[in-house]
PDB file of C-alpha atoms in Angstrom:
ATOM      1  CA  SER A  16     -34.102 192.410 247.021  1.00 75.00           C
ATOM      2  CA  LEU A  17     -32.368 189.210 247.806  1.00 74.00           C
ATOM      3  CA  ALA A  18     -35.128 188.020 245.059  1.00 76.00           C
ATOM      4  CA  GLU A  19     -33.680 190.005 242.540  1.00 79.00           C
ATOM      5  CA  LEU A  20     -29.793 189.802 243.952  1.00 79.00           C
ATOM      6  CA  CYS A  21     -30.393 185.373 243.222  1.00 75.00           C
ATOM      7  CA  ARG A  22     -32.287 186.109 239.554  1.00 72.00           C
ATOM      8  CA  ARG A  23     -29.736 187.978 238.437  1.00 74.00           C
ATOM      9  CA  GLY A  24     -26.949 186.100 239.893  1.00 72.00           C
ATOM     10  CA  LEU A  25     -25.244 188.415 242.323  1.00 75.00           C
ATOM     11  CA  LEU A  26     -25.573 186.239 246.035  1.00 80.00           C
ATOM     12  CA  LEU A  27     -23.268 184.040 245.875  1.00 82.00           C
ATOM     13  CA  PRO A  28     -23.715 180.110 246.690  1.00 85.00           C
ATOM     14  CA  ALA A  29     -21.381 180.288 249.632  1.00 86.00           C
ATOM     15  CA  ARG A  30     -23.551 183.381 250.876  1.00 86.00           C
ATOM     16  CA  LEU A  31     -26.911 181.054 251.162  1.00 89.00           C
ATOM     17  CA  GLN A  32     -26.118 179.519 254.625  1.00 90.00           C
ATOM     18  CA  ASP A  33     -26.630 182.916 256.302  1.00 91.00           C
ATOM     19  CA  VAL A  34     -29.851 183.764 253.970  1.00 90.00           C
ATOM     20  CA  VAL A  35     -31.695 180.263 253.987  1.00 92.00           C
ATOM     21  CA  PRO A  36     -32.529 180.262 257.781  1.00 92.00           C
ATOM     22  CA  VAL A  37     -34.052 183.781 257.139  1.00 92.00           C
ATOM     23  CA  VAL A  38     -36.361 183.473 254.581  1.00 93.00           C
ATOM     24  CA  ALA A  39     -37.333 179.926 256.155  1.00 92.00           C
ATOM     25  CA  ARG A  40     -38.331 183.062 259.439  1.00 93.00           C
ATOM     26  CA  ALA A  41     -39.887 185.614 257.020  1.00 93.00           C
ATOM     27  CA  ILE A  42     -42.136 183.224 255.169  1.00 94.00           C
ATOM     28  CA  HIS A  43     -44.358 182.284 258.460  1.00 93.00           C
ATOM     29  CA  PHE A  44     -43.665 186.274 259.939  1.00 92.00           C
ATOM     30  CA  ASP A  45     -47.573 187.223 261.090  1.00 90.00           C
ATOM     31  CA  VAL A  46     -47.695 189.715 263.797  1.00 85.00           C
ATOM     32  CA  LEU A  47     -50.494 191.782 265.157  1.00 81.00           C
ATOM     33  CA  ARG A  48     -49.727 195.350 265.393  1.00 80.00           C
ATOM     34  CA  GLY A  49     -53.109 197.243 266.609  1.00 74.00           C
ATOM     35  CA  GLN A  50     -56.277 195.864 264.819  1.00 72.00           C
ATOM     36  CA  HIS A  51     -54.439 194.630 261.870  1.00 74.00           C
ATOM     37  CA  SER A  52     -51.768 192.487 261.092  1.00 79.00           C
ATOM     38  CA  VAL A  53     -47.974 193.334 259.497  1.00 83.00           C
ATOM     39  CA  GLY A  54     -46.353 190.703 257.602  1.00 88.00           C
ATOM     40  CA  ILE A  55     -48.473 189.629 254.204  1.00 91.00           C
ATOM     41  CA  HIS A  56     -45.794 191.521 252.352  1.00 91.00           C
ATOM     42  CA  VAL A  57     -42.735 189.700 254.060  1.00 92.00           C
ATOM     43  CA  ARG A  58     -43.937 186.655 253.552  1.00 94.00           C
ATOM     44  CA  ASP A  59     -45.279 187.315 249.467  1.00 93.00           C
ATOM     45  CA  ALA A  60     -41.687 188.295 249.073  1.00 92.00           C
ATOM     46  CA  ALA A  61     -40.256 185.268 251.057  1.00 93.00           C
ATOM     47  CA  CYS A  62     -41.974 183.248 248.556  1.00 94.00           C
ATOM     48  CA  TYR A  63     -40.456 185.235 245.473  1.00 92.00           C
ATOM     49  CA  VAL A  64     -37.202 184.641 247.094  1.00 92.00           C
ATOM     50  CA  CYS A  65     -37.543 181.121 247.098  1.00 93.00           C
ATOM     51  CA  TRP A  66     -38.789 181.303 243.471  1.00 92.00           C
ATOM     52  CA  ALA A  67     -35.642 182.938 242.947  1.00 90.00           C
ATOM     53  CA  PHE A  68     -33.469 180.182 244.504  1.00 90.00           C
ATOM     54  CA  ALA A  69     -34.950 177.689 242.175  1.00 89.00           C
ATOM     55  CA  ARG A  70     -34.163 179.603 238.655  1.00 88.00           C
ATOM     56  CA  ALA A  71     -30.684 180.783 240.154  1.00 87.00           C
ATOM     57  CA  TYR A  72     -28.921 177.916 241.837  1.00 89.00           C
ATOM     58  CA  SER A  73     -28.166 174.239 240.636  1.00 90.00           C
ATOM     59  CA  PRO A  74     -29.918 171.203 242.714  1.00 92.00           C
ATOM     60  CA  THR A  75     -26.348 170.430 244.060  1.00 92.00           C
ATOM     61  CA  VAL A  76     -25.740 173.638 245.361  1.00 92.00           C
ATOM     62  CA  MET A  77     -28.857 173.998 247.272  1.00 91.00           C
ATOM     63  CA  ARG A  78     -29.388 170.324 248.294  1.00 92.00           C
ATOM     64  CA  PRO A  79     -28.073 171.172 251.724  1.00 92.00           C
ATOM     65  CA  PHE A  80     -30.924 173.401 252.455  1.00 92.00           C
ATOM     66  CA  VAL A  81     -33.862 172.219 250.321  1.00 91.00           C
ATOM     67  CA  SER A  82     -35.165 170.232 253.694  1.00 90.00           C
ATOM     68  CA  ASP A  83     -35.883 173.992 255.386  1.00 92.00           C
ATOM     69  CA  LEU A  84     -36.823 175.508 252.394  1.00 93.00           C
ATOM     70  CA  SER A  85     -39.688 172.876 251.321  1.00 93.00           C
ATOM     71  CA  LYS A  86     -41.052 172.067 254.597  1.00 94.00           C
ATOM     72  CA  ALA A  87     -41.521 176.329 254.782  1.00 95.00           C
ATOM     73  CA  MET A  88     -43.317 176.781 251.669  1.00 95.00           C
ATOM     74  CA  LEU A  89     -45.456 173.678 252.109  1.00 95.00           C
ATOM     75  CA  LEU A  90     -46.625 174.944 255.153  1.00 96.00           C
ATOM     76  CA  THR A  91     -47.120 178.261 254.130  1.00 96.00           C
ATOM     77  CA  ALA A  92     -49.012 176.906 251.126  1.00 96.00           C
ATOM     78  CA  LEU A  93     -51.314 174.795 252.957  1.00 96.00           C
ATOM     79  CA  PHE A  94     -51.969 176.993 256.282  1.00 96.00           C
ATOM     80  CA  ASP A  95     -50.796 181.190 255.198  1.00 96.00           C
ATOM     81  CA  ARG A  96     -54.516 182.757 256.224  1.00 93.00           C
ATOM     82  CA  GLU A  97     -53.899 185.204 253.124  1.00 94.00           C
ATOM     83  CA  VAL A  98     -54.955 183.083 249.557  1.00 95.00           C
ATOM     84  CA  ASN A  99     -52.052 185.205 247.699  1.00 94.00           C
ATOM     85  CA  CYS A 100     -49.763 183.706 249.986  1.00 95.00           C
ATOM     86  CA  ARG A 101     -51.325 180.142 249.891  1.00 95.00           C
ATOM     87  CA  ARG A 102     -50.705 180.673 246.222  1.00 95.00           C
ATOM     88  CA  ALA A 103     -47.482 182.441 246.109  1.00 95.00           C
ATOM     89  CA  ALA A 104     -46.091 179.534 247.897  1.00 95.00           C
ATOM     90  CA  SER A 105     -47.447 177.247 245.843  1.00 94.00           C
ATOM     91  CA  ALA A 106     -46.036 178.627 242.804  1.00 94.00           C
ATOM     92  CA  ALA A 107     -42.549 178.443 244.695  1.00 94.00           C
ATOM     93  CA  PHE A 108     -43.092 175.503 245.454  1.00 94.00           C
ATOM     94  CA  GLN A 109     -43.755 174.311 242.167  1.00 94.00           C
ATOM     95  CA  GLU A 110     -41.009 175.864 240.451  1.00 93.00           C
ATOM     96  CA  ASN A 111     -38.639 174.398 242.938  1.00 93.00           C
ATOM     97  CA  VAL A 112     -40.124 170.843 241.989  1.00 93.00           C
ATOM     98  CA  GLY A 113     -39.626 171.232 238.301  1.00 92.00           C
ATOM     99  CA  ARG A 114     -35.870 172.584 238.660  1.00 90.00           C
ATOM    100  CA  GLN A 115     -34.650 170.904 241.507  1.00 90.00           C
ATOM    101  CA  GLY A 116     -35.779 167.550 240.049  1.00 86.00           C
ATOM    102  CA  ASN A 117     -36.853 164.602 241.821  1.00 84.00           C
ATOM    103  CA  GLU A 118     -33.872 163.952 244.062  1.00 84.00           C
ATOM    104  CA  ASN A 119     -34.506 167.314 245.679  1.00 89.00           C
ATOM    105  CA  PHE A 120     -37.825 166.973 246.264  1.00 90.00           C
ATOM    106  CA  PRO A 121     -39.230 163.339 246.012  1.00 86.00           C
ATOM    107  CA  LEU A 122     -42.705 163.710 246.865  1.00 89.00           C
ATOM    108  CA  GLY A 123     -42.958 166.825 244.760  1.00 88.00           C
ATOM    109  CA  ILE A 124     -45.022 165.922 242.335  1.00 91.00           C
ATOM    110  CA  GLU A 125     -47.668 164.232 244.845  1.00 93.00           C
ATOM    111  CA  LEU A 126     -47.613 167.573 246.575  1.00 93.00           C
ATOM    112  CA  ILE A 127     -47.663 169.994 243.851  1.00 90.00           C
ATOM    113  CA  SER A 128     -50.504 167.754 242.559  1.00 90.00           C
ATOM    114  CA  LEU A 129     -52.558 168.189 245.959  1.00 92.00           C
ATOM    115  CA  ALA A 130     -51.564 171.555 246.338  1.00 88.00           C
ATOM    116  CA  ASP A 131     -52.212 173.401 243.624  1.00 86.00           C
ATOM    117  CA  PHE A 132     -53.120 176.982 242.539  1.00 83.00           C
ATOM    118  CA  PHE A 133     -56.715 176.384 242.654  1.00 87.00           C
ATOM    119  CA  SER A 134     -57.386 174.138 245.411  1.00 89.00           C
ATOM    120  CA  LEU A 135     -55.535 176.343 247.837  1.00 92.00           C
ATOM    121  CA  SER A 136     -58.061 179.298 247.001  1.00 91.00           C
ATOM    122  CA  SER A 137     -59.874 178.062 249.968  1.00 93.00           C
ATOM    123  CA  ARG A 138     -58.958 178.363 253.209  1.00 95.00           C
ATOM    124  CA  SER A 139     -61.089 175.873 254.445  1.00 95.00           C
ATOM    125  CA  VAL A 140     -60.133 173.474 251.658  1.00 95.00           C
ATOM    126  CA  SER A 141     -56.463 174.081 252.474  1.00 96.00           C
ATOM    127  CA  TYR A 142     -56.862 173.308 256.115  1.00 97.00           C
ATOM    128  CA  LEU A 143     -59.528 170.389 255.948  1.00 96.00           C
ATOM    129  CA  LYS A 144     -59.095 168.784 253.004  1.00 95.00           C
ATOM    130  CA  ILE A 145     -55.621 169.025 251.542  1.00 96.00           C
ATOM    131  CA  SER A 146     -53.440 169.102 254.552  1.00 95.00           C
ATOM    132  CA  PRO A 147     -54.603 165.667 255.695  1.00 95.00           C
ATOM    133  CA  ALA A 148     -54.058 164.374 252.369  1.00 95.00           C
ATOM    134  CA  VAL A 149     -50.933 165.619 252.364  1.00 95.00           C
ATOM    135  CA  ALA A 150     -49.801 164.246 255.474  1.00 94.00           C
ATOM    136  CA  VAL A 151     -50.561 160.603 254.518  1.00 95.00           C
ATOM    137  CA  LEU A 152     -47.845 160.675 252.177  1.00 94.00           C
ATOM    138  CA  ASP A 153     -44.833 160.390 254.204  1.00 93.00           C
ATOM    139  CA  ASP A 154     -45.258 160.324 258.059  1.00 93.00           C
ATOM    140  CA  LYS A 155     -42.287 163.126 258.097  1.00 93.00           C
ATOM    141  CA  LEU A 156     -44.960 165.378 256.614  1.00 94.00           C
ATOM    142  CA  HIS A 157     -47.649 164.587 258.950  1.00 95.00           C
ATOM    143  CA  ALA A 158     -45.326 165.307 261.731  1.00 95.00           C
ATOM    144  CA  SER A 159     -44.386 168.629 260.458  1.00 95.00           C
ATOM    145  CA  LEU A 160     -48.019 169.378 259.436  1.00 96.00           C
ATOM    146  CA  GLU A 161     -49.086 168.582 263.289  1.00 95.00           C
ATOM    147  CA  SER A 162     -46.212 170.608 264.525  1.00 95.00           C
ATOM    148  CA  HIS A 163     -46.420 173.490 262.688  1.00 96.00           C
ATOM    149  CA  LEU A 164     -50.523 173.575 263.831  1.00 96.00           C
ATOM    150  CA  ARG A 165     -49.821 172.530 267.184  1.00 94.00           C
ATOM    151  CA  GLU A 166     -47.257 175.125 268.448  1.00 94.00           C
ATOM    152  CA  VAL A 167     -47.967 177.907 265.654  1.00 94.00           C
ATOM    153  CA  LYS A 168     -51.558 178.084 264.814  1.00 96.00           C
ATOM    154  CA  LEU A 169     -53.364 177.382 267.309  1.00 95.00           C
ATOM    155  CA  SER A 170     -52.100 180.358 268.808  1.00 93.00           C
ATOM    156  CA  HIS A 171     -52.907 183.033 266.001  1.00 93.00           C
ATOM    157  CA  TRP A 172     -54.282 185.869 266.582  1.00 92.00           C
ATOM    158  CA  ASP A 173     -57.305 185.478 264.152  1.00 92.00           C
ATOM    159  CA  GLU A 174     -60.068 183.019 265.684  1.00 94.00           C
ATOM    160  CA  GLU A 175     -61.101 181.777 262.345  1.00 95.00           C
ATOM    161  CA  VAL A 176     -57.625 180.492 261.869  1.00 95.00           C
ATOM    162  CA  ARG A 177     -57.270 178.809 265.331  1.00 96.00           C
ATOM    163  CA  VAL A 178     -60.580 177.144 264.927  1.00 97.00           C
ATOM    164  CA  LEU A 179     -59.767 175.928 261.397  1.00 97.00           C
ATOM    165  CA  SER A 180     -56.066 174.590 262.935  1.00 97.00           C
ATOM    166  CA  SER A 181     -57.915 172.606 265.431  1.00 96.00           C
ATOM    167  CA  LYS A 182     -60.528 170.661 263.007  1.00 96.00           C
ATOM    168  CA  ALA A 183     -57.351 170.144 260.982  1.00 97.00           C
ATOM    169  CA  LEU A 184     -55.649 168.313 264.007  1.00 96.00           C
ATOM    170  CA  GLY A 185     -58.760 166.031 264.307  1.00 94.00           C
ATOM    171  CA  LYS A 186     -58.210 165.300 260.679  1.00 94.00           C
ATOM    172  CA  LEU A 187     -54.810 164.625 261.017  1.00 95.00           C
ATOM    173  CA  THR A 188     -55.549 162.329 264.164  1.00 93.00           C
ATOM    174  CA  ALA A 189     -57.345 159.737 262.287  1.00 90.00           C
ATOM    175  CA  SER A 190     -54.290 158.991 259.798  1.00 89.00           C
ATOM    176  CA  ASN A 191     -51.655 158.613 262.789  1.00 91.00           C
ATOM    177  CA  PRO A 192     -53.860 158.613 266.413  1.00 91.00           C
ATOM    178  CA  THR A 193     -50.719 157.415 268.214  1.00 89.00           C
ATOM    179  CA  ARG A 194     -48.582 160.417 267.801  1.00 90.00           C
ATOM    180  CA  MET A 195     -51.521 162.645 268.237  1.00 91.00           C
ATOM    181  CA  ALA A 196     -52.389 160.985 271.770  1.00 90.00           C
ATOM    182  CA  LEU A 197     -48.598 161.266 272.802  1.00 89.00           C
ATOM    183  CA  GLY A 198     -48.592 164.987 271.985  1.00 87.00           C
ATOM    184  CA  LEU A 199     -51.995 166.337 274.103  1.00 89.00           C
ATOM    185  CA  ALA A 200     -49.796 165.987 277.581  1.00 85.00           C
ATOM    186  CA  GLY A 201     -47.835 169.311 275.860  1.00 85.00           C
ATOM    187  CA  LEU A 202     -51.385 170.763 274.861  1.00 92.00           C
ATOM    188  CA  VAL A 203     -52.586 170.322 278.359  1.00 90.00           C
ATOM    189  CA  ASP A 204     -49.907 172.646 279.685  1.00 88.00           C
ATOM    190  CA  ASP A 205     -51.087 175.046 277.848  1.00 90.00           C
ATOM    191  CA  VAL A 206     -54.179 175.131 278.728  1.00 91.00           C
ATOM    192  CA  PHE A 207     -53.098 177.855 281.410  1.00 88.00           C
ATOM    193  CA  CYS A 208     -50.851 180.118 278.850  1.00 88.00           C
ATOM    194  CA  HIS A 209     -51.023 183.542 280.289  1.00 90.00           C
ATOM    195  CA  GLN A 210     -51.962 184.592 276.639  1.00 91.00           C
ATOM    196  CA  ALA A 211     -55.869 184.054 275.932  1.00 92.00           C
ATOM    197  CA  THR A 212     -55.756 183.004 271.839  1.00 92.00           C
ATOM    198  CA  ARG A 213     -53.207 180.372 273.143  1.00 94.00           C
ATOM    199  CA  ARG A 214     -55.409 179.052 276.053  1.00 94.00           C
ATOM    200  CA  HIS A 215     -58.442 179.390 273.187  1.00 95.00           C
ATOM    201  CA  GLY A 216     -56.739 177.303 270.556  1.00 95.00           C
ATOM    202  CA  VAL A 217     -55.415 174.505 272.936  1.00 95.00           C
ATOM    203  CA  VAL A 218     -58.456 173.852 274.153  1.00 95.00           C
ATOM    204  CA  LEU A 219     -60.422 173.699 270.751  1.00 96.00           C
ATOM    205  CA  GLY A 220     -57.413 171.491 269.417  1.00 95.00           C
ATOM    206  CA  ILE A 221     -57.613 169.135 272.636  1.00 95.00           C
ATOM    207  CA  ALA A 222     -61.262 168.483 272.215  1.00 95.00           C
ATOM    208  CA  GLU A 223     -60.896 168.051 268.261  1.00 95.00           C
ATOM    209  CA  ILE A 224     -58.092 165.219 268.674  1.00 95.00           C
ATOM    210  CA  LEU A 225     -60.348 163.869 272.064  1.00 93.00           C
ATOM    211  CA  LEU A 226     -62.989 163.522 269.720  1.00 92.00           C
ATOM    212  CA  SER A 227     -60.755 162.029 266.415  1.00 92.00           C
ATOM    213  CA  LEU A 228     -59.581 159.390 268.968  1.00 91.00           C
ATOM    214  CA  ARG A 229     -63.021 158.786 270.233  1.00 88.00           C
ATOM    215  CA  ILE A 230     -64.186 158.180 266.783  1.00 87.00           C
ATOM    216  CA  ASN A 231     -61.356 156.455 265.754  1.00 79.00           C
ATOM    217  CA  ALA A 232     -60.684 154.029 268.580  1.00 75.00           C
ATOM    218  CA  ALA A 233     -62.502 151.335 266.500  1.00 57.00           C
ATOM    219  CA  SER A 234     -60.420 151.503 263.594  1.00 57.00           C
ATOM    220  CA  THR A 235     -58.058 149.278 262.504  1.00 46.00           C
ATOM    221  CA  LYS A 236     -55.632 152.113 262.238  1.00 48.00           C
ATOM    222  CA  TYR A 237     -55.366 152.887 266.269  1.00 47.00           C
ATOM    223  CA  ASP A 238     -54.666 149.437 268.138  1.00 50.00           C
ATOM    224  CA  GLY A 239     -55.494 151.381 271.339  1.00 51.00           C
ATOM    225  CA  ASP A 240     -52.169 150.236 272.819  1.00 51.00           C
ATOM    226  CA  VAL A 241     -51.320 154.274 273.884  1.00 50.00           C
ATOM    227  CA  GLU A 242     -53.389 155.173 276.822  1.00 51.00           C
ATOM    228  CA  ILE A 243     -53.810 158.681 277.644  1.00 51.00           C
ATOM    229  CA  SER A 244     -52.424 159.033 281.376  1.00 49.00           C
ATOM    230  CA  THR A 245     -54.839 160.263 283.862  1.00 44.00           C
ATOM    231  CA  ASP A 246     -52.821 163.135 285.049  1.00 50.00           C
ATOM    232  CA  LEU A 247     -54.272 164.492 281.555  1.00 49.00           C
ATOM    233  CA  VAL A 248     -58.130 163.785 282.907  1.00 45.00           C
TER     234      VAL A 248
END
């Protein structure tokens, strides 16, 4: 309904400050109910709303909201469990890049070249090949991807997603080992979380990060100045 209101020009720009935060949350909605997940239709609809935003509003109107929306679309395109949601987010992102311009999406062309409709068809490729390539484009992108994987995907109800997320964190460690080493303390605290899925994901994540740090210890990208606290051990 929101997308149709936007597409037809019935949602006034003044209401965007109320609508955009809701859409940014809806695009990540994924909850387990019994043996099945609910949220795939919500996430797909949220991508449609993002697509409609690009067509309905000028770059000037959208500029205050681009940061939150672009981050939400990119994270969904890379890390959503379902291929149709990844592709929907990619299509919405591409529409925004084309219509909102380089000022609102300064790395838009590079991003849609990496995360296109066909390359996102494989979940493992999205996690382990495309996301590390995206992370090296910009330090803020690296921070966003790392934070989402650590705080959200390591707790996912699907075991395969948790495993892929931990491996993706290992891949991201190669491009910014200092940030990943400093973030280990927060993961260690969650080892004793009451939620079993969170504990499992965190243990996998810590293992992959430590392994990557060890492999990259002699690399010029890692100067070795950041020491892992003995408290973590």
